[in-house]
Coordinates of C-alpha atoms in Angstrom, one line a residue:
M1 CA 32.0 -37.7 101.4
S2 CA 32.2 -40.7 103.7
S3 CA 32.5 -44.6 103.0
P4 CA 33.0 -47.6 105.3
L5 CA 36.8 -47.5 104.2
R6 CA 37.2 -43.7 105.5
T7 CA 34.6 -44.7 108.4
R8 CA 36.8 -47.7 109.4
L9 CA 40.2 -45.7 108.5
R10 CA 39.0 -42.7 111.4
E11 CA 38.4 -45.9 114.0
A12 CA 41.5 -47.9 113.3
L13 CA 43.8 -44.0 113.6
A14 CA 41.5 -43.7 116.8
R15 CA 43.2 -47.2 118.4
A16 CA 45.6 -45.6 119.7
P17 CA 47.0 -49.3 121.4
A18 CA 46.6 -50.8 118.0
R19 CA 48.5 -48.1 116.1
R20 CA 51.6 -48.8 118.8
N21 CA 51.9 -52.4 118.5
I22 CA 52.0 -52.4 114.6
G23 CA 54.2 -49.4 114.2
R24 CA 56.4 -51.2 117.0
A25 CA 56.5 -54.5 115.3
M26 CA 56.7 -52.8 111.7
A27 CA 59.8 -51.2 112.5
G28 CA 61.5 -53.9 113.8
L29 CA 60.7 -55.9 110.7
V30 CA 62.0 -53.0 108.8
D31 CA 64.9 -53.3 110.2
K32 CA 65.7 -57.0 109.9
R33 CA 65.2 -57.0 106.3
R34 CA 67.4 -54.4 106.1
A35 CA 70.1 -56.2 107.9
A36 CA 69.3 -59.6 106.2
F37 CA 70.4 -57.9 103.2
P38 CA 73.7 -56.6 103.3
D39 CA 75.3 -56.7 100.3
A40 CA 72.5 -54.2 98.3
Q41 CA 74.3 -55.3 94.4
A42 CA 73.5 -58.8 95.6
L43 CA 70.0 -58.0 96.3
E44 CA 69.2 -56.7 93.6
Q45 CA 69.9 -59.9 91.6
L46 CA 68.3 -61.9 93.7
R47 CA 65.4 -59.8 93.1
D48 CA 66.3 -60.3 89.4
Q49 CA 66.1 -63.9 89.9
G50 CA 62.9 -63.8 91.1
Q51 CA 61.3 -61.9 89.5
A52 CA 62.4 -64.0 86.4
I53 CA 61.4 -67.5 88.0
R54 CA 57.8 -66.2 88.4
D55 CA 57.6 -64.0 85.2
Q56 CA 58.5 -67.4 83.5
A57 CA 56.0 -69.0 85.5
L58 CA 53.2 -67.0 84.6
A59 CA 54.0 -66.7 81.1
N60 CA 53.7 -70.7 80.9
L61 CA 50.7 -71.1 83.8
P62 CA 48.4 -73.5 82.1
A63 CA 51.2 -75.9 80.3
L64 CA 52.8 -75.9 84.0
L65 CA 49.7 -76.2 85.9
R66 CA 49.0 -79.1 83.3
E67 CA 52.3 -80.3 84.3
L68 CA 51.4 -80.4 87.8
E69 CA 48.4 -81.9 87.9
A70 CA 49.7 -84.8 86.1
N71 CA 53.0 -85.2 88.6
C72 CA 50.8 -84.8 91.4
R73 CA 48.2 -87.5 90.5
A74 CA 51.4 -89.4 89.8
N75 CA 52.5 -88.7 93.1
G76 CA 49.6 -90.2 94.7
I77 CA 48.0 -86.4 95.4
E78 CA 43.9 -86.0 94.4
V79 CA 44.3 -82.5 92.7
H80 CA 40.6 -80.8 92.8
W81 CA 40.2 -77.5 91.0
A82 CA 37.8 -74.8 91.9
R83 CA 36.8 -71.6 89.7
T84 CA 35.3 -69.5 92.8
A85 CA 35.8 -69.4 96.3
A86 CA 32.3 -71.0 96.1
E87 CA 33.3 -74.3 94.8
A88 CA 36.7 -74.6 96.8
N89 CA 34.8 -74.4 99.9
E90 CA 31.8 -76.8 98.8
K91 CA 34.9 -79.0 97.2
V92 CA 36.6 -79.0 101.0
R93 CA 33.5 -79.7 102.9
E94 CA 32.8 -82.5 101.1
L95 CA 36.4 -83.8 101.6
V96 CA 36.0 -83.0 105.2
Q97 CA 32.2 -84.7 105.6
A98 CA 34.2 -88.1 103.3
A99 CA 36.8 -88.2 106.1
G100 CA 34.1 -89.2 108.8
T101 CA 34.4 -86.0 110.9
T102 CA 33.4 -82.6 111.9
S103 CA 36.7 -80.9 113.3
V104 CA 39.2 -80.0 111.7
L105 CA 42.8 -78.9 112.3
K106 CA 44.0 -75.6 109.9
G107 CA 47.4 -74.5 109.4
K108 CA 48.0 -70.6 108.3
S109 CA 45.9 -70.1 104.9
M110 CA 45.9 -66.4 103.3
V111 CA 44.0 -68.8 100.7
S112 CA 41.7 -69.9 103.5
E113 CA 40.7 -66.5 104.5
E114 CA 40.2 -65.3 100.9
I115 CA 37.4 -68.0 100.6
G116 CA 36.3 -67.5 104.0
L117 CA 36.7 -70.8 105.0
N118 CA 36.0 -71.5 108.3
A119 CA 32.5 -69.8 107.8
A120 CA 31.3 -71.7 105.4
L121 CA 32.9 -75.1 107.2
A122 CA 30.9 -73.9 110.4
E123 CA 27.9 -73.7 108.4
A124 CA 28.0 -77.0 107.1
G125 CA 28.2 -77.3 111.7
I126 CA 32.1 -78.5 110.6
E127 CA 34.8 -77.0 113.4
A128 CA 38.3 -75.0 112.2
L129 CA 40.5 -75.3 114.8
E130 CA 43.5 -72.6 114.0
T131 CA 46.9 -74.2 115.2
D132 CA 49.4 -71.0 113.8
L133 CA 49.6 -68.7 117.3
G134 CA 48.7 -65.8 115.9
E135 CA 45.4 -67.2 114.0
W136 CA 44.6 -68.9 116.9
I137 CA 44.3 -65.9 119.1
I138 CA 42.6 -64.0 116.7
Q139 CA 39.9 -66.9 116.4
L140 CA 39.8 -66.6 120.0
A141 CA 39.2 -63.2 119.7
G142 CA 36.4 -63.6 116.9
E143 CA 38.9 -60.8 114.6
A144 CA 40.3 -61.2 111.6
P145 CA 44.0 -61.3 110.9
S146 CA 45.9 -58.1 110.6
H147 CA 48.7 -58.8 108.6
I148 CA 49.7 -61.7 106.3
V149 CA 52.3 -62.9 107.8
A150 CA 51.9 -62.0 111.4
P151 CA 47.9 -62.0 111.9
A152 CA 47.5 -60.9 115.0
V153 CA 50.1 -58.0 115.0
H154 CA 48.0 -55.4 116.3
L155 CA 47.8 -57.2 120.0
D156 CA 50.5 -56.7 122.4
R157 CA 50.8 -59.6 125.1
R158 CA 48.9 -58.7 127.8
E159 CA 46.0 -58.4 125.2
V160 CA 47.0 -61.9 124.4
A161 CA 46.8 -62.6 128.1
A162 CA 43.6 -60.8 128.6
R163 CA 41.9 -62.6 125.6
F164 CA 42.8 -65.9 127.0
R165 CA 42.1 -65.6 130.4
E166 CA 38.7 -64.4 128.8
H167 CA 38.4 -67.9 127.1
F168 CA 40.6 -70.2 129.5
P169 CA 39.1 -68.8 133.1
E170 CA 39.9 -71.8 134.9
L171 CA 43.5 -72.0 134.1
E172 CA 46.3 -69.8 135.0
V173 CA 47.9 -67.3 132.5
G174 CA 51.0 -65.7 132.4
E175 CA 51.6 -62.6 130.6
E176 CA 55.2 -63.3 129.4
I177 CA 55.7 -64.7 125.9
A178 CA 57.3 -68.1 126.9
D179 CA 54.0 -68.7 129.3
L180 CA 51.7 -67.6 126.5
T181 CA 53.6 -69.7 124.0
A182 CA 53.4 -72.7 126.8
L183 CA 50.2 -72.2 126.7
A184 CA 48.3 -72.5 123.5
R185 CA 51.3 -75.6 122.6
R186 CA 49.4 -77.3 125.3
L187 CA 46.0 -76.6 124.5
L188 CA 46.4 -77.0 120.8
R189 CA 48.7 -80.4 121.1
E190 CA 45.4 -81.5 122.8
R191 CA 43.5 -81.1 119.8
F192 CA 46.3 -82.5 117.2
A193 CA 46.6 -86.2 118.4
Q194 CA 42.1 -86.4 118.3
L195 CA 41.5 -84.6 114.6
R196 CA 41.7 -86.5 111.1
V197 CA 41.8 -83.7 108.8
G198 CA 44.3 -81.5 108.3
I199 CA 44.2 -78.1 106.6
S200 CA 46.8 -75.8 105.1
G201 CA 48.2 -73.2 102.5
V202 CA 51.1 -73.4 100.0
N203 CA 53.7 -71.2 99.5
F204 CA 55.5 -73.0 96.4
L205 CA 53.9 -75.4 93.9
I206 CA 56.8 -77.1 92.0
A207 CA 55.8 -78.6 88.7
E208 CA 58.5 -80.7 87.1
T209 CA 58.0 -82.7 90.8
G210 CA 54.9 -82.5 91.7
T211 CA 55.7 -81.0 95.0
L212 CA 53.8 -78.9 97.5
C213 CA 57.0 -76.5 99.3
L214 CA 55.1 -75.3 102.8
I215 CA 56.9 -73.0 105.2
E216 CA 56.5 -72.3 108.4
N217 CA 58.3 -71.6 111.8
E218 CA 56.2 -73.7 114.9
G219 CA 55.7 -76.7 113.6
N220 CA 52.0 -76.4 113.2
G221 CA 52.3 -76.6 110.0
R222 CA 54.0 -79.9 110.1
L223 CA 51.6 -81.6 112.2
C224 CA 48.5 -80.3 110.1
T225 CA 49.9 -81.8 107.2
T226 CA 51.1 -85.1 108.9
L227 CA 49.7 -86.2 111.8
P228 CA 45.7 -86.7 110.3
E229 CA 44.8 -88.9 108.0
V230 CA 44.0 -86.6 105.2
H231 CA 45.4 -83.6 104.2
I232 CA 43.9 -80.9 102.0
A233 CA 46.0 -78.4 100.5
I234 CA 44.2 -75.3 99.0
T235 CA 46.5 -72.4 97.7
G236 CA 46.2 -70.1 94.5
I237 CA 47.1 -71.3 90.5
E238 CA 49.5 -68.6 90.1
K239 CA 51.9 -69.9 93.0
V240 CA 53.3 -72.7 90.7
I241 CA 56.9 -72.7 89.2
A242 CA 58.6 -74.9 87.3
R243 CA 61.6 -76.5 88.6
L244 CA 63.2 -77.5 92.0
D245 CA 66.1 -76.2 91.5
Q246 CA 63.9 -72.4 91.5
L247 CA 62.6 -72.8 94.5
P248 CA 66.1 -71.7 96.8
P249 CA 66.1 -68.3 95.1
L250 CA 62.7 -67.8 96.0
L251 CA 62.6 -69.0 99.5
R252 CA 65.7 -66.6 100.2
L253 CA 63.9 -63.7 99.4
L254 CA 60.4 -64.5 101.1
T255 CA 61.8 -65.0 104.1
R256 CA 64.3 -62.2 104.2
S257 CA 61.9 -60.2 103.0
A258 CA 59.3 -61.2 106.0
T259 CA 60.7 -61.9 108.8
G260 CA 65.1 -61.1 108.3
Q261 CA 65.2 -64.8 108.5
P262 CA 67.8 -66.5 106.6
I263 CA 65.4 -69.4 106.6
T264 CA 62.4 -70.3 108.6
T265 CA 62.1 -73.3 111.0
Y266 CA 60.7 -75.9 109.1
V267 CA 61.0 -75.6 105.6
N268 CA 58.4 -78.8 104.5
L269 CA 58.3 -80.3 100.7
I270 CA 55.0 -82.6 100.6
S271 CA 55.3 -84.7 97.1
G272 CA 52.4 -87.2 98.5
P273 CA 50.3 -89.4 101.0
R274 CA 51.9 -92.0 103.0
G275 CA 53.9 -94.7 101.5
T276 CA 53.3 -98.5 102.5
D277 CA 56.6 -98.8 104.0
E278 CA 56.4 -95.7 105.6
R279 CA 55.2 -95.2 109.3
D280 CA 53.5 -91.7 109.8
G281 CA 52.0 -88.9 107.2
P282 CA 48.2 -89.0 105.7
R283 CA 46.8 -91.3 104.5
A284 CA 45.1 -89.4 101.7
V285 CA 46.5 -85.6 100.3
H286 CA 43.9 -83.6 98.5
L287 CA 45.6 -80.1 96.4
I288 CA 42.9 -77.7 95.5
L289 CA 44.5 -75.2 93.3
L290 CA 42.2 -72.1 93.2
D291 CA 41.5 -69.8 90.4
N292 CA 39.4 -67.3 91.8
G293 CA 40.1 -64.4 89.5
R294 CA 43.6 -65.1 89.0
A295 CA 43.0 -66.2 85.4
R296 CA 41.6 -62.5 84.5
L297 CA 44.7 -61.3 86.1
Q298 CA 47.2 -63.7 84.1
A299 CA 45.6 -62.8 81.0
D300 CA 46.4 -59.1 81.1
P301 CA 49.7 -58.1 80.5
E302 CA 49.9 -55.3 83.4
L303 CA 48.2 -56.6 85.5
R304 CA 49.7 -60.1 85.6
A305 CA 52.2 -58.2 87.4
T306 CA 50.3 -58.8 90.8
L307 CA 50.5 -63.0 90.5
R308 CA 54.1 -62.5 91.2
C309 CA 53.6 -61.9 94.4
I310 CA 55.2 -64.8 97.2
R311 CA 53.4 -63.4 100.3
C312 CA 56.1 -61.8 102.0
G313 CA 54.1 -58.9 103.3
A314 CA 57.3 -56.1 102.9
C315 CA 55.1 -53.9 101.0
M316 CA 53.1 -53.7 103.7
N317 CA 55.8 -53.3 106.5
H318 CA 57.2 -50.6 104.7
C319 CA 54.0 -48.8 103.6
P320 CA 53.4 -45.2 105.6
V321 CA 49.6 -46.1 105.5
Y322 CA 49.6 -49.8 106.5
T323 CA 51.9 -48.9 109.4
R324 CA 49.8 -46.4 111.0
V325 CA 46.0 -47.6 110.2
G326 CA 46.9 -51.8 110.5
G327 CA 45.1 -54.4 108.4
H328 CA 41.5 -53.5 110.1
G329 CA 41.7 -50.3 108.9
Y330 CA 41.6 -51.8 105.8
G331 CA 38.5 -54.0 106.0
T332 CA 39.5 -56.5 103.5
V333 CA 41.9 -59.9 103.6
Y334 CA 45.1 -58.6 102.0
P335 CA 45.2 -55.0 103.2
G336 CA 48.3 -52.7 102.0
P337 CA 49.4 -52.0 98.7
L338 CA 49.0 -56.0 98.0
G339 CA 45.7 -55.5 98.8
A340 CA 44.8 -51.7 97.0
V341 CA 45.9 -54.4 93.7
L342 CA 44.4 -57.2 94.6
E343 CA 40.9 -57.0 96.3
P344 CA 39.5 -54.8 93.5
R345 CA 40.2 -57.6 91.1
L346 CA 38.8 -60.2 93.3
H347 CA 36.2 -58.6 94.0
G348 CA 35.0 -56.0 91.7
L349 CA 36.5 -52.2 91.4
A350 CA 33.4 -50.9 93.2
A351 CA 33.9 -50.8 96.8
P352 CA 37.5 -52.5 96.9
G353 CA 38.5 -49.9 94.2
E354 CA 38.5 -47.4 97.4
L355 CA 41.6 -49.1 98.5
A356 CA 43.5 -47.3 95.9
E357 CA 43.3 -44.0 97.5
A358 CA 44.6 -45.2 100.8
S359 CA 47.3 -44.5 99.0
S360 CA 50.7 -42.0 99.0
L361 CA 52.0 -43.3 95.9
C362 CA 55.5 -42.7 98.0
G363 CA 57.5 -46.2 96.0
A364 CA 58.1 -47.5 99.3
C365 CA 56.6 -51.1 98.8
A366 CA 58.0 -51.1 95.0
E367 CA 61.3 -50.3 96.7
V368 CA 61.4 -53.4 98.7
C369 CA 58.8 -56.0 96.4
P370 CA 61.7 -59.0 96.3
V371 CA 59.6 -60.1 93.2
R372 CA 60.0 -56.2 91.8
I373 CA 55.5 -55.7 91.3
P374 CA 55.5 -52.2 90.1
L375 CA 53.0 -51.6 92.9
P376 CA 52.4 -47.8 92.6
Q377 CA 52.1 -48.2 88.5
L378 CA 49.1 -51.3 89.4
I379 CA 47.3 -49.0 92.0
R380 CA 46.9 -45.9 89.6
R381 CA 45.6 -48.4 86.9
V382 CA 43.4 -49.2 89.7
R383 CA 42.0 -45.4 90.4
R384 CA 42.3 -44.9 86.0
D385 CA 39.5 -48.2 85.7
R386 CA 38.0 -46.9 88.3
A387 CA 37.3 -43.6 87.6
R388 CA 36.1 -45.3 83.8
V389 CA 33.5 -48.0 85.4
S390 CA 32.3 -45.6 88.0
P391 CA 32.9 -41.9 87.1
G392 CA 30.3 -40.4 90.2
T393 CA 32.3 -41.5 92.4
T394 CA 35.9 -39.9 91.0
G395 CA 34.3 -36.9 89.8
R396 CA 35.8 -33.9 92.1
Q397 CA 39.3 -35.6 91.2
A398 CA 38.0 -36.1 87.3
R399 CA 37.3 -32.7 86.6
L400 CA 40.0 -31.0 88.7
W401 CA 42.9 -33.5 86.7
S402 CA 40.4 -32.1 83.2
L403 CA 40.9 -28.3 84.4
W404 CA 45.1 -29.0 85.1
A405 CA 45.1 -30.5 81.4
A406 CA 43.0 -27.8 79.8
I407 CA 45.4 -25.2 81.5
M408 CA 48.8 -27.4 80.3
A409 CA 48.5 -28.2 77.0
H410 CA 48.4 -24.9 76.3
P411 CA 51.9 -22.6 77.4
A412 CA 50.4 -19.2 77.2
R413 CA 47.0 -20.0 79.4
A414 CA 49.6 -21.9 81.7
R415 CA 51.3 -18.7 81.8
A416 CA 48.4 -16.6 82.2
V417 CA 47.4 -18.8 85.7
T418 CA 50.6 -19.4 87.4
R419 CA 51.3 -14.9 87.0
T420 CA 47.4 -14.6 88.6
L421 CA 48.2 -17.3 91.3
A422 CA 51.8 -15.5 92.1
L423 CA 50.1 -12.4 92.5
L424 CA 47.3 -13.6 94.2
A425 CA 49.8 -16.1 96.6
P426 CA 49.7 -12.9 100.0
V427 CA 45.9 -13.2 99.7
I428 CA 45.2 -17.5 99.1
N429 CA 48.3 -19.2 101.5
P430 CA 46.7 -17.9 104.4
A431 CA 42.8 -19.3 103.5
L432 CA 44.5 -22.4 103.1
H433 CA 45.0 -23.1 106.6
W434 CA 41.3 -23.1 106.7
L435 CA 40.2 -25.7 103.6
P436 CA 37.9 -28.5 105.2
S437 CA 39.9 -31.5 104.5
P438 CA 41.9 -34.3 106.6
W439 CA 44.4 -33.7 104.7
T440 CA 45.6 -29.9 106.1
R441 CA 43.8 -31.1 109.8
H442 CA 47.2 -32.4 110.4
R443 CA 49.9 -31.2 108.3
Q444 CA 50.8 -27.8 106.9
P445 CA 49.1 -27.1 103.8
P446 CA 51.3 -26.2 100.8
Q447 CA 51.7 -22.9 99.7
L448 CA 51.8 -20.9 96.4
A449 CA 55.0 -19.9 95.5
R450 CA 55.0 -15.8 95.1
E451 CA 57.4 -15.7 92.2
T452 CA 56.4 -18.4 88.8
L453 CA 59.4 -21.1 87.8
A454 CA 59.5 -19.6 84.5
K455 CA 60.3 -16.2 85.8
L456 CA 63.1 -17.4 88.7
A457 CA 64.6 -19.6 85.7
S458 CA 64.7 -16.4 83.4
E459 CA 66.5 -14.7 86.6
E460 CA 69.0 -17.1 86.8
G461 CA 69.7 -17.1 83.1
F462 CA 67.8 -19.8 81.5
G463 CA 65.6 -19.1 78.1
D464 CA 62.6 -20.6 77.1
E465 CA 64.0 -23.3 75.3

């Protein structure tokens, strides 16, 4: 049975250059992460610390958000609340139009992707210029990000150069990375000096000081948040932490898990607009706090763990499915194991729920998650919830599991069935190669054993006990 997801996955598997680029990049990120955490015991202690900080914040989320709002307002930051993506987009539109401009600078922000901000602004006649190099490349290409940390990871330098030539035919475009970066810097810097509003995401919100933390490597984030007269920061409500001294361990986990860096080139701590005795910085800072289903996740004791996520992308880098199909194969803002859990909770179980089927449940994502999100367990929860609300979509699986449960719940019945299958193995095994299944199309199908486990155990001297 086909579906939009299965169609996208087939198309992604057919794009050999993109698969090659993604596979090479993910292998490099895996190696860098491994090198960044040479001491396994120290890593586990740091993961414990990160999980505890995030769990504490999520357990006290309403109180911390109230503290954050009070301290941000005391610092001169205007705080706005948005229950839905539509409310967040409307608030950004109001703020941009109030600033009297029709073009804005934009730093990298997955929340802005989640709410479809660029499209919403375009409908209002406002141009959003992406300034992160990867985001700018895919904006020129008219594509969505294929990775939450490296949006253009599916493209190599020659493909990037081709897109630059397409959009800037009057310019000489080389194919070396240094040349491409220099060209992007020159073109974007011209716009930085012209625009009056900058929009950014936020990595962490510190409640006790009313501070917004934003990390990045290119400097575009700092330019977006300091050069324009108005800075609009937009982020999910789950990004809050209680204290400033909880920030360093989370930054160590985030940067080393994401890219293997000990620290990013820029760590921006924004605690308010420009002061009266300061010569630079925005004259107004606005913080938009987005719910968009997060409060519902926070209220569920099991699903709350999803909100620990610090958006490092390590789960994707190590996922055997993501590394073969890339983000575009999923067709969602958040791909990979994180997307399989988060997207159905943000947008409903009907279509996004199928993302949970695009998982081998190998557990690699949970093993590398810096804040110990039990992703395989949460993916199974999505599958279970989807089967309950849409039994027709997983009816075949449900019937097979019901049959398995009916057999295995009765020892005598189980023994009879396994003996029968063992006797029929010489006939059944050759036929398994001809099953019309995508799995057996590319892999050796599992074979039925010719002796039952009970008989083999008995021959080794083990009894029924």
